[in-house]
Amino acid sequence: MSTPQPKPINRLVAQYLQQLETPSLSLPDGPTLINPAVQRAIYTRMFDESATWPLPPVHYRARVLKMILSRIEGSVVDPEEDEISDDLTEAYSTLICTPKPSSIQQAQQLTYVTYTAPSPSPSSPAHTDSESHPRTIITSESRGLILASGTTGFRTWEAALHLGTYLSTPAGAGLVAGKRVLELGAGTGFLSMFCAKYLQPESVLATDMEPALIDGMVDSAGRNELGERFGAGIWEWGTELRRLGGGEGKKPEFDVVVGADLIYDTDLIPLLINTLDDLFTNYKVREFIISATLRNEKTFNAFLDACQSANFKTERLPFDSPAESEQLGFFHSTRIPISTYRVWR
């Protein structure tokens, strides 16, 4: 039986493993951090390389641990009673002495990132189990590579985290349970892997046009132990999907398609509409779930207009991400609105 972990640090651990910017981390207050049990849990879950994998890069770990130690030191009232964990201080000494890559190398470096799904509501029977056994997904990312090899897919963007948050709810999970799922523009594969590991689909195929992204997804799928339920393959919109499976001359079939942040450029809209028409007509797809960050509402409205012209039906799903201060997992900014739509014919 696993040892119960102090609840005050659950949110911090999830944010840390997702490698949020340090100002966004939810550090517990000083009186909580001074507790020896809390310090032991912080060391084991955040800094002990023999107990937790993957851990963030060394430079990030050092910054976070420095913040934690500073807060603990500032909370010492009685030096005889209030102690700082030797494990934490030794870990910090090791981290600051470890050679670190240059800023340019850090920006280009691939690293494993752990995303933790939001816990069900406290009234849900699954709430207690999710706290002791959180639903996590590991991806391979390079967040400094905003545009590499002609793609922005080397990081998981806010719209994917928003859609993942929706899929973690009973209503969202019902869209993919028992279904054959296809993801367009999968990037890191975060959404597809979350579906495959936890939402009980019949199958999931993650697609993107960049070979390096497919290699990353295949590697991450192994890290997440997804097995045969998950597949990944190259698919450039406007080309045949047949080559990804089903044998010679046989097209695979899907029930639902998902995608996030696919139409950041109006030039992509005709390609996406043609692709959806092909999927609805030739691949037995019943519905398309798309999440989009509304950086430019005109762009997304142009997509909705194109759907109408193609005789597709659309509806906005009644879901909004929690405020950042209330998020319990799949942490993401809500400063720019994010909407999720269902498209069908």
CSV table of C-alpha atoms in Angstrom, one decimal:
chain,number,residue,atom,x,y,z
A,1,MET,CA,0.0,0.0,0.0
A,2,SER,CA,1.4,3.4,-1.0
A,3,THR,CA,2.1,5.9,1.8
A,4,PRO,CA,-0.5,8.8,1.9
A,5,GLN,CA,1.0,12.0,0.6
A,6,PRO,CA,0.4,15.4,2.2
A,7,LYS,CA,-2.4,17.1,0.2
A,8,PRO,CA,-1.1,20.6,0.4
A,9,ILE,CA,1.7,19.8,-2.1
A,10,ASN,CA,-0.4,17.8,-4.7
A,11,ARG,CA,-1.1,20.9,-6.8
A,12,LEU,CA,2.5,22.1,-6.5
A,13,VAL,CA,3.9,18.7,-7.6
A,14,ALA,CA,1.6,18.6,-10.6
A,15,GLN,CA,2.5,22.2,-11.6
A,16,TYR,CA,6.2,21.5,-11.1
A,17,LEU,CA,6.2,18.3,-13.2
A,18,GLN,CA,4.4,20.2,-16.0
A,19,GLN,CA,7.2,22.8,-15.7
A,20,LEU,CA,5.1,25.9,-15.2
A,21,GLU,CA,6.9,29.2,-15.0
A,22,THR,CA,8.1,29.6,-11.4
A,23,PRO,CA,5.9,32.6,-10.6
A,24,SER,CA,2.8,30.5,-11.4
A,25,LEU,CA,3.7,27.7,-8.9
A,26,SER,CA,1.4,27.3,-5.9
A,27,LEU,CA,3.9,27.1,-3.0
A,28,PRO,CA,2.3,26.2,0.3
A,29,ASP,CA,2.6,28.7,3.1
A,30,GLY,CA,5.6,28.7,5.5
A,31,PRO,CA,3.9,26.8,8.4
A,32,THR,CA,2.9,24.0,6.0
A,33,LEU,CA,6.4,23.8,4.5
A,34,ILE,CA,8.1,23.7,7.9
A,35,ASN,CA,6.3,20.4,8.6
A,36,PRO,CA,8.9,17.5,8.3
A,37,ALA,CA,6.4,15.2,6.6
A,38,VAL,CA,5.7,17.8,3.9
A,39,GLN,CA,9.5,18.3,3.4
A,40,ARG,CA,10.0,14.6,3.0
A,41,ALA,CA,7.2,14.4,0.5
A,42,ILE,CA,8.6,17.4,-1.5
A,43,TYR,CA,12.0,15.7,-1.7
A,44,THR,CA,10.6,12.3,-2.7
A,45,ARG,CA,8.1,13.6,-5.3
A,46,MET,CA,10.1,16.5,-6.7
A,47,PHE,CA,13.8,16.0,-6.3
A,48,ASP,CA,14.7,12.4,-5.6
A,49,GLU,CA,15.9,11.0,-8.9
A,50,SER,CA,15.6,7.4,-7.5
A,51,ALA,CA,11.9,7.8,-6.7
A,52,THR,CA,10.5,10.0,-9.4
A,53,TRP,CA,10.9,10.0,-13.2
A,54,PRO,CA,10.9,12.1,-15.3
A,55,LEU,CA,12.1,15.1,-13.4
A,56,PRO,CA,12.4,18.6,-15.0
A,57,PRO,CA,15.8,19.9,-16.3
A,58,VAL,CA,18.4,20.7,-13.7
A,59,HIS,CA,18.2,24.5,-14.1
A,60,TYR,CA,14.5,24.4,-13.5
A,61,ARG,CA,14.8,22.1,-10.4
A,62,ALA,CA,17.4,24.4,-8.9
A,63,ARG,CA,15.2,27.5,-9.3
A,64,VAL,CA,12.2,25.8,-7.7
A,65,LEU,CA,14.1,24.3,-4.9
A,66,LYS,CA,15.7,27.7,-4.1
A,67,MET,CA,12.2,29.2,-3.8
A,68,ILE,CA,11.1,26.4,-1.5
A,69,LEU,CA,14.1,26.6,0.7
A,70,SER,CA,13.8,30.4,1.0
A,71,ARG,CA,10.2,30.1,2.1
A,72,ILE,CA,11.1,27.5,4.7
A,73,GLU,CA,14.0,29.5,6.0
A,74,GLY,CA,11.7,32.6,6.4
A,75,SER,CA,9.2,30.5,8.4
A,76,VAL,CA,11.6,29.2,11.1
A,77,VAL,CA,10.4,30.4,14.5
A,78,ASP,CA,12.4,28.2,16.8
A,79,PRO,CA,15.7,27.0,15.4
A,80,GLU,CA,15.8,24.2,17.9
A,81,GLU,CA,12.4,22.8,16.7
A,82,ASP,CA,12.0,24.1,13.1
A,83,GLU,CA,14.4,22.2,10.9
A,84,ILE,CA,15.1,22.2,7.2
A,85,SER,CA,15.4,18.7,5.6
A,86,ASP,CA,19.0,17.6,5.0
A,87,ASP,CA,17.8,15.9,1.9
A,88,LEU,CA,16.5,19.1,0.4
A,89,THR,CA,19.7,21.1,1.3
A,90,GLU,CA,21.9,18.4,-0.1
A,91,ALA,CA,19.8,18.2,-3.3
A,92,TYR,CA,20.2,21.9,-3.8
A,93,SER,CA,23.9,21.8,-3.3
A,94,THR,CA,24.1,19.0,-5.9
A,95,LEU,CA,21.9,20.9,-8.4
A,96,ILE,CA,23.9,24.2,-8.2
A,97,CYS,CA,27.1,22.3,-8.7
A,98,THR,CA,25.8,20.4,-11.7
A,99,PRO,CA,26.9,21.9,-15.1
A,100,LYS,CA,24.0,23.5,-17.0
A,101,PRO,CA,23.6,23.9,-20.7
A,102,SER,CA,23.7,27.4,-22.2
A,103,SER,CA,20.5,29.4,-22.7
A,104,ILE,CA,20.4,28.5,-26.4
A,105,GLN,CA,20.9,24.8,-25.6
A,106,GLN,CA,18.2,25.0,-23.0
A,107,ALA,CA,15.8,26.5,-25.5
A,108,GLN,CA,16.5,23.7,-28.0
A,109,GLN,CA,16.7,20.8,-25.6
A,110,LEU,CA,14.0,18.1,-25.7
A,111,THR,CA,12.7,17.2,-22.3
A,112,TYR,CA,10.1,14.9,-20.9
A,113,VAL,CA,7.1,16.7,-19.4
A,114,THR,CA,4.5,15.2,-17.1
A,115,TYR,CA,0.9,16.4,-17.3
A,116,THR,CA,-1.6,15.6,-14.5
A,117,ALA,CA,-5.3,15.4,-15.2
A,118,PRO,CA,-7.6,17.4,-13.0
A,119,SER,CA,-9.1,15.5,-10.2
A,120,PRO,CA,-12.8,14.7,-10.3
A,121,SER,CA,-15.0,16.8,-8.0
A,122,PRO,CA,-14.8,15.9,-4.3
A,123,SER,CA,-18.3,14.4,-4.5
A,124,SER,CA,-17.2,11.9,-7.2
A,125,PRO,CA,-16.4,8.3,-6.1
A,126,ALA,CA,-13.2,8.5,-8.2
A,127,HIS,CA,-11.9,11.6,-6.3
A,128,THR,CA,-10.0,9.8,-3.6
A,129,ASP,CA,-8.4,7.3,-6.1
A,130,SER,CA,-7.3,10.1,-8.4
A,131,GLU,CA,-5.5,11.9,-5.5
A,132,SER,CA,-3.5,8.7,-4.6
A,133,HIS,CA,-3.1,7.6,-8.2
A,134,PRO,CA,-3.2,10.7,-10.4
A,135,ARG,CA,-3.8,10.3,-14.2
A,136,THR,CA,-0.6,11.4,-15.8
A,137,ILE,CA,0.7,11.6,-19.3
A,138,ILE,CA,4.4,12.0,-20.3
A,139,THR,CA,5.3,14.0,-23.5
A,140,SER,CA,8.6,14.9,-25.2
A,141,GLU,CA,8.8,18.7,-25.7
A,142,SER,CA,11.1,21.6,-26.5
A,143,ARG,CA,9.2,24.7,-25.5
A,144,GLY,CA,11.9,27.0,-26.7
A,145,LEU,CA,11.3,25.7,-30.3
A,146,ILE,CA,8.3,27.9,-31.1
A,147,LEU,CA,8.8,27.3,-34.8
A,148,ALA,CA,11.1,24.4,-35.8
A,149,SER,CA,11.1,22.4,-39.1
A,150,GLY,CA,8.1,24.5,-40.2
A,151,THR,CA,5.9,23.3,-37.2
A,152,THR,CA,4.8,24.6,-33.8
A,153,GLY,CA,4.2,21.1,-32.6
A,154,PHE,CA,7.1,20.7,-30.2
A,155,ARG,CA,5.1,21.9,-27.2
A,156,THR,CA,1.6,21.3,-25.9
A,157,TRP,CA,-0.5,24.5,-26.4
A,158,GLU,CA,-3.3,25.9,-24.3
A,159,ALA,CA,-6.1,24.8,-26.5
A,160,ALA,CA,-4.9,21.1,-26.2
A,161,LEU,CA,-4.8,21.5,-22.4
A,162,HIS,CA,-8.3,23.1,-22.5
A,163,LEU,CA,-9.7,20.2,-24.6
A,164,GLY,CA,-7.9,17.7,-22.3
A,165,THR,CA,-9.6,19.3,-19.3
A,166,TYR,CA,-12.9,18.9,-21.0
A,167,LEU,CA,-12.2,15.3,-21.9
A,168,SER,CA,-11.3,14.6,-18.3
A,169,THR,CA,-15.0,15.3,-17.3
A,170,PRO,CA,-17.7,12.6,-17.6
A,171,ALA,CA,-19.3,14.5,-20.5
A,172,GLY,CA,-16.1,14.9,-22.4
A,173,ALA,CA,-14.9,11.3,-21.8
A,174,GLY,CA,-18.2,10.1,-23.2
A,175,LEU,CA,-17.3,11.5,-26.6
A,176,VAL,CA,-14.4,9.0,-27.0
A,177,ALA,CA,-15.2,6.0,-24.9
A,178,GLY,CA,-15.5,2.9,-27.1
A,179,LYS,CA,-14.8,5.0,-30.2
A,180,ARG,CA,-12.2,4.9,-32.9
A,181,VAL,CA,-10.4,8.2,-32.5
A,182,LEU,CA,-8.3,10.2,-34.9
A,183,GLU,CA,-6.4,13.3,-33.9
A,184,LEU,CA,-5.3,15.9,-36.5
A,185,GLY,CA,-2.2,18.0,-35.9
A,186,ALA,CA,-1.4,16.0,-32.8
A,187,GLY,CA,2.0,17.7,-32.1
A,188,THR,CA,3.3,16.1,-28.9
A,189,GLY,CA,0.5,13.6,-28.9
A,190,PHE,CA,-0.8,14.8,-25.5
A,191,LEU,CA,-4.5,14.5,-26.3
A,192,SER,CA,-4.3,11.2,-28.1
A,193,MET,CA,-2.2,9.6,-25.4
A,194,PHE,CA,-4.5,10.8,-22.7
A,195,CYS,CA,-7.5,9.4,-24.6
A,196,ALA,CA,-5.7,6.1,-25.2
A,197,LYS,CA,-4.5,5.6,-21.6
A,198,TYR,CA,-7.5,6.7,-19.6
A,199,LEU,CA,-10.7,7.2,-21.6
A,200,GLN,CA,-11.3,3.6,-22.9
A,201,PRO,CA,-11.5,4.3,-26.7
A,202,GLU,CA,-11.5,1.3,-29.1
A,203,SER,CA,-8.4,2.8,-30.8
A,204,VAL,CA,-6.5,6.1,-31.2
A,205,LEU,CA,-4.5,7.3,-34.2
A,206,ALA,CA,-2.4,10.5,-33.7
A,207,THR,CA,-1.4,12.2,-36.9
A,208,ASP,CA,0.9,15.1,-37.9
A,209,MET,CA,2.9,16.0,-41.0
A,210,GLU,CA,6.3,16.3,-39.3
A,211,PRO,CA,8.4,13.1,-39.0
A,212,ALA,CA,10.2,14.3,-35.9
A,213,LEU,CA,6.9,14.8,-34.1
A,214,ILE,CA,5.8,11.2,-35.0
A,215,ASP,CA,9.1,9.9,-33.6
A,216,GLY,CA,8.5,11.8,-30.4
A,217,MET,CA,5.0,10.5,-30.1
A,218,VAL,CA,6.1,6.9,-30.6
A,219,ASP,CA,8.8,7.3,-27.9
A,220,SER,CA,6.3,8.9,-25.5
A,221,ALA,CA,3.7,6.2,-26.2
A,222,GLY,CA,6.2,3.7,-25.0
A,223,ARG,CA,6.9,5.7,-21.8
A,224,ASN,CA,3.2,5.8,-21.2
A,225,GLU,CA,2.8,2.1,-21.8
A,226,LEU,CA,0.0,2.5,-24.2
A,227,GLY,CA,0.3,-0.7,-26.1
A,228,GLU,CA,-1.6,-1.5,-29.4
A,229,ARG,CA,-4.5,0.8,-28.6
A,230,PHE,CA,-2.4,3.8,-29.7
A,231,GLY,CA,-0.8,4.5,-33.1
A,232,ALA,CA,0.9,7.4,-34.7
A,233,GLY,CA,1.6,8.2,-38.3
A,234,ILE,CA,2.4,11.0,-40.8
A,235,TRP,CA,-0.5,12.5,-42.6
A,236,GLU,CA,-0.4,15.7,-44.6
A,237,TRP,CA,-3.9,17.1,-45.2
A,238,GLY,CA,-4.9,16.6,-48.8
A,239,THR,CA,-3.1,13.3,-49.2
A,240,GLU,CA,-4.5,9.8,-48.7
A,241,LEU,CA,-4.8,8.4,-45.2
A,242,ARG,CA,-4.9,4.8,-46.5
A,243,ARG,CA,-1.2,4.3,-46.0
A,244,LEU,CA,-1.5,4.6,-42.2
A,245,GLY,CA,-3.3,1.3,-41.8
A,246,GLY,CA,-5.9,-1.2,-42.9
A,247,GLY,CA,-3.9,-2.9,-45.6
A,248,GLU,CA,-3.6,-2.4,-49.3
A,249,GLY,CA,-6.7,-0.7,-50.8
A,250,LYS,CA,-8.6,-0.6,-47.5
A,251,LYS,CA,-9.2,2.7,-45.7
A,252,PRO,CA,-9.3,2.8,-41.9
A,253,GLU,CA,-12.5,4.0,-40.3
A,254,PHE,CA,-13.0,6.4,-37.4
A,255,ASP,CA,-15.9,7.5,-35.3
A,256,VAL,CA,-14.6,10.8,-33.9
A,257,VAL,CA,-11.9,13.3,-34.8
A,258,VAL,CA,-10.3,15.7,-32.3
A,259,GLY,CA,-7.9,18.6,-32.9
A,260,ALA,CA,-6.6,21.7,-31.0
A,261,ASP,CA,-5.3,25.0,-32.4
A,262,LEU,CA,-5.5,23.8,-36.0
A,263,ILE,CA,-6.5,27.1,-37.6
A,264,TYR,CA,-4.1,29.8,-36.5
A,265,ASP,CA,-3.9,30.9,-40.1
A,266,THR,CA,-6.8,31.5,-42.5
A,267,ASP,CA,-4.8,29.8,-45.3
A,268,LEU,CA,-5.3,26.5,-43.5
A,269,ILE,CA,-9.1,26.7,-43.4
A,270,PRO,CA,-9.8,25.4,-47.0
A,271,LEU,CA,-7.4,22.4,-46.4
A,272,LEU,CA,-9.1,21.6,-43.1
A,273,ILE,CA,-12.6,21.8,-44.6
A,274,ASN,CA,-11.6,19.5,-47.5
A,275,THR,CA,-10.0,17.1,-45.0
A,276,LEU,CA,-13.2,17.0,-42.9
A,277,ASP,CA,-15.3,16.5,-46.0
A,278,ASP,CA,-13.1,13.5,-46.9
A,279,LEU,CA,-13.3,12.1,-43.4
A,280,PHE,CA,-17.1,12.4,-43.2
A,281,THR,CA,-17.5,10.9,-46.7
A,282,ASN,CA,-14.9,8.2,-46.9
A,283,TYR,CA,-13.8,7.3,-43.3
A,284,LYS,CA,-17.2,7.0,-41.6
A,285,VAL,CA,-16.4,9.9,-39.2
A,286,ARG,CA,-19.5,11.1,-37.3
A,287,GLU,CA,-18.2,14.2,-35.5
A,288,PHE,CA,-15.2,16.5,-35.2
A,289,ILE,CA,-14.3,18.1,-31.8
A,290,ILE,CA,-12.1,21.2,-32.2
A,291,SER,CA,-10.7,23.4,-29.5
A,292,ALA,CA,-9.2,26.8,-30.5
A,293,THR,CA,-7.5,29.7,-28.7
A,294,LEU,CA,-9.3,32.8,-30.0
A,295,ARG,CA,-6.3,34.9,-30.6
A,296,ASN,CA,-8.0,36.3,-33.6
A,297,GLU,CA,-11.8,35.7,-33.6
A,298,LYS,CA,-12.1,36.6,-37.2
A,299,THR,CA,-10.0,33.6,-38.1
A,300,PHE,CA,-12.2,31.2,-36.2
A,301,ASN,CA,-15.3,32.9,-37.4
A,302,ALA,CA,-14.0,32.3,-41.0
A,303,PHE,CA,-13.7,28.6,-40.1
A,304,LEU,CA,-17.3,28.5,-38.9
A,305,ASP,CA,-18.5,30.3,-42.0
A,306,ALA,CA,-16.6,27.8,-44.1
A,307,CYS,CA,-18.3,24.9,-42.2
A,308,GLN,CA,-21.7,26.5,-43.0
A,309,SER,CA,-20.8,26.8,-46.7
A,310,ALA,CA,-19.8,23.1,-46.7
A,311,ASN,CA,-23.1,22.2,-45.1
A,312,PHE,CA,-21.5,21.1,-41.9
A,313,LYS,CA,-23.4,21.7,-38.6
A,314,THR,CA,-21.6,23.3,-35.7
A,315,GLU,CA,-22.3,23.9,-32.0
A,316,ARG,CA,-20.2,25.4,-29.2
A,317,LEU,CA,-19.9,22.9,-26.4
A,318,PRO,CA,-20.9,24.4,-23.0
A,319,PHE,CA,-17.5,24.2,-21.3
A,320,ASP,CA,-15.1,26.7,-20.0
A,321,SER,CA,-11.8,26.0,-18.3
A,322,PRO,CA,-11.6,26.8,-14.6
A,323,ALA,CA,-9.8,30.0,-13.7
A,324,GLU,CA,-6.1,29.5,-13.4
A,325,SER,CA,-6.2,29.9,-9.6
A,326,GLU,CA,-8.8,27.0,-9.5
A,327,GLN,CA,-7.1,24.6,-11.9
A,328,LEU,CA,-6.1,21.2,-10.4
A,329,GLY,CA,-4.4,19.8,-13.4
A,330,PHE,CA,-3.6,20.3,-17.2
A,331,PHE,CA,-2.7,23.9,-16.1
A,332,HIS,CA,-3.0,26.5,-18.8
A,333,SER,CA,-3.6,30.2,-19.2
A,334,THR,CA,-7.1,31.4,-19.7
A,335,ARG,CA,-6.2,35.1,-20.4
A,336,ILE,CA,-7.1,34.5,-24.1
A,337,PRO,CA,-10.5,32.8,-24.5
A,338,ILE,CA,-10.6,29.2,-25.7
A,339,SER,CA,-13.7,27.6,-27.2
A,340,THR,CA,-14.5,24.0,-28.1
A,341,TYR,CA,-16.9,23.2,-31.0
A,342,ARG,CA,-18.6,20.1,-32.3
A,343,VAL,CA,-18.8,19.8,-36.1
A,344,TRP,CA,-20.8,17.1,-37.9
A,345,ARG,CA,-22.8,16.6,-41.1
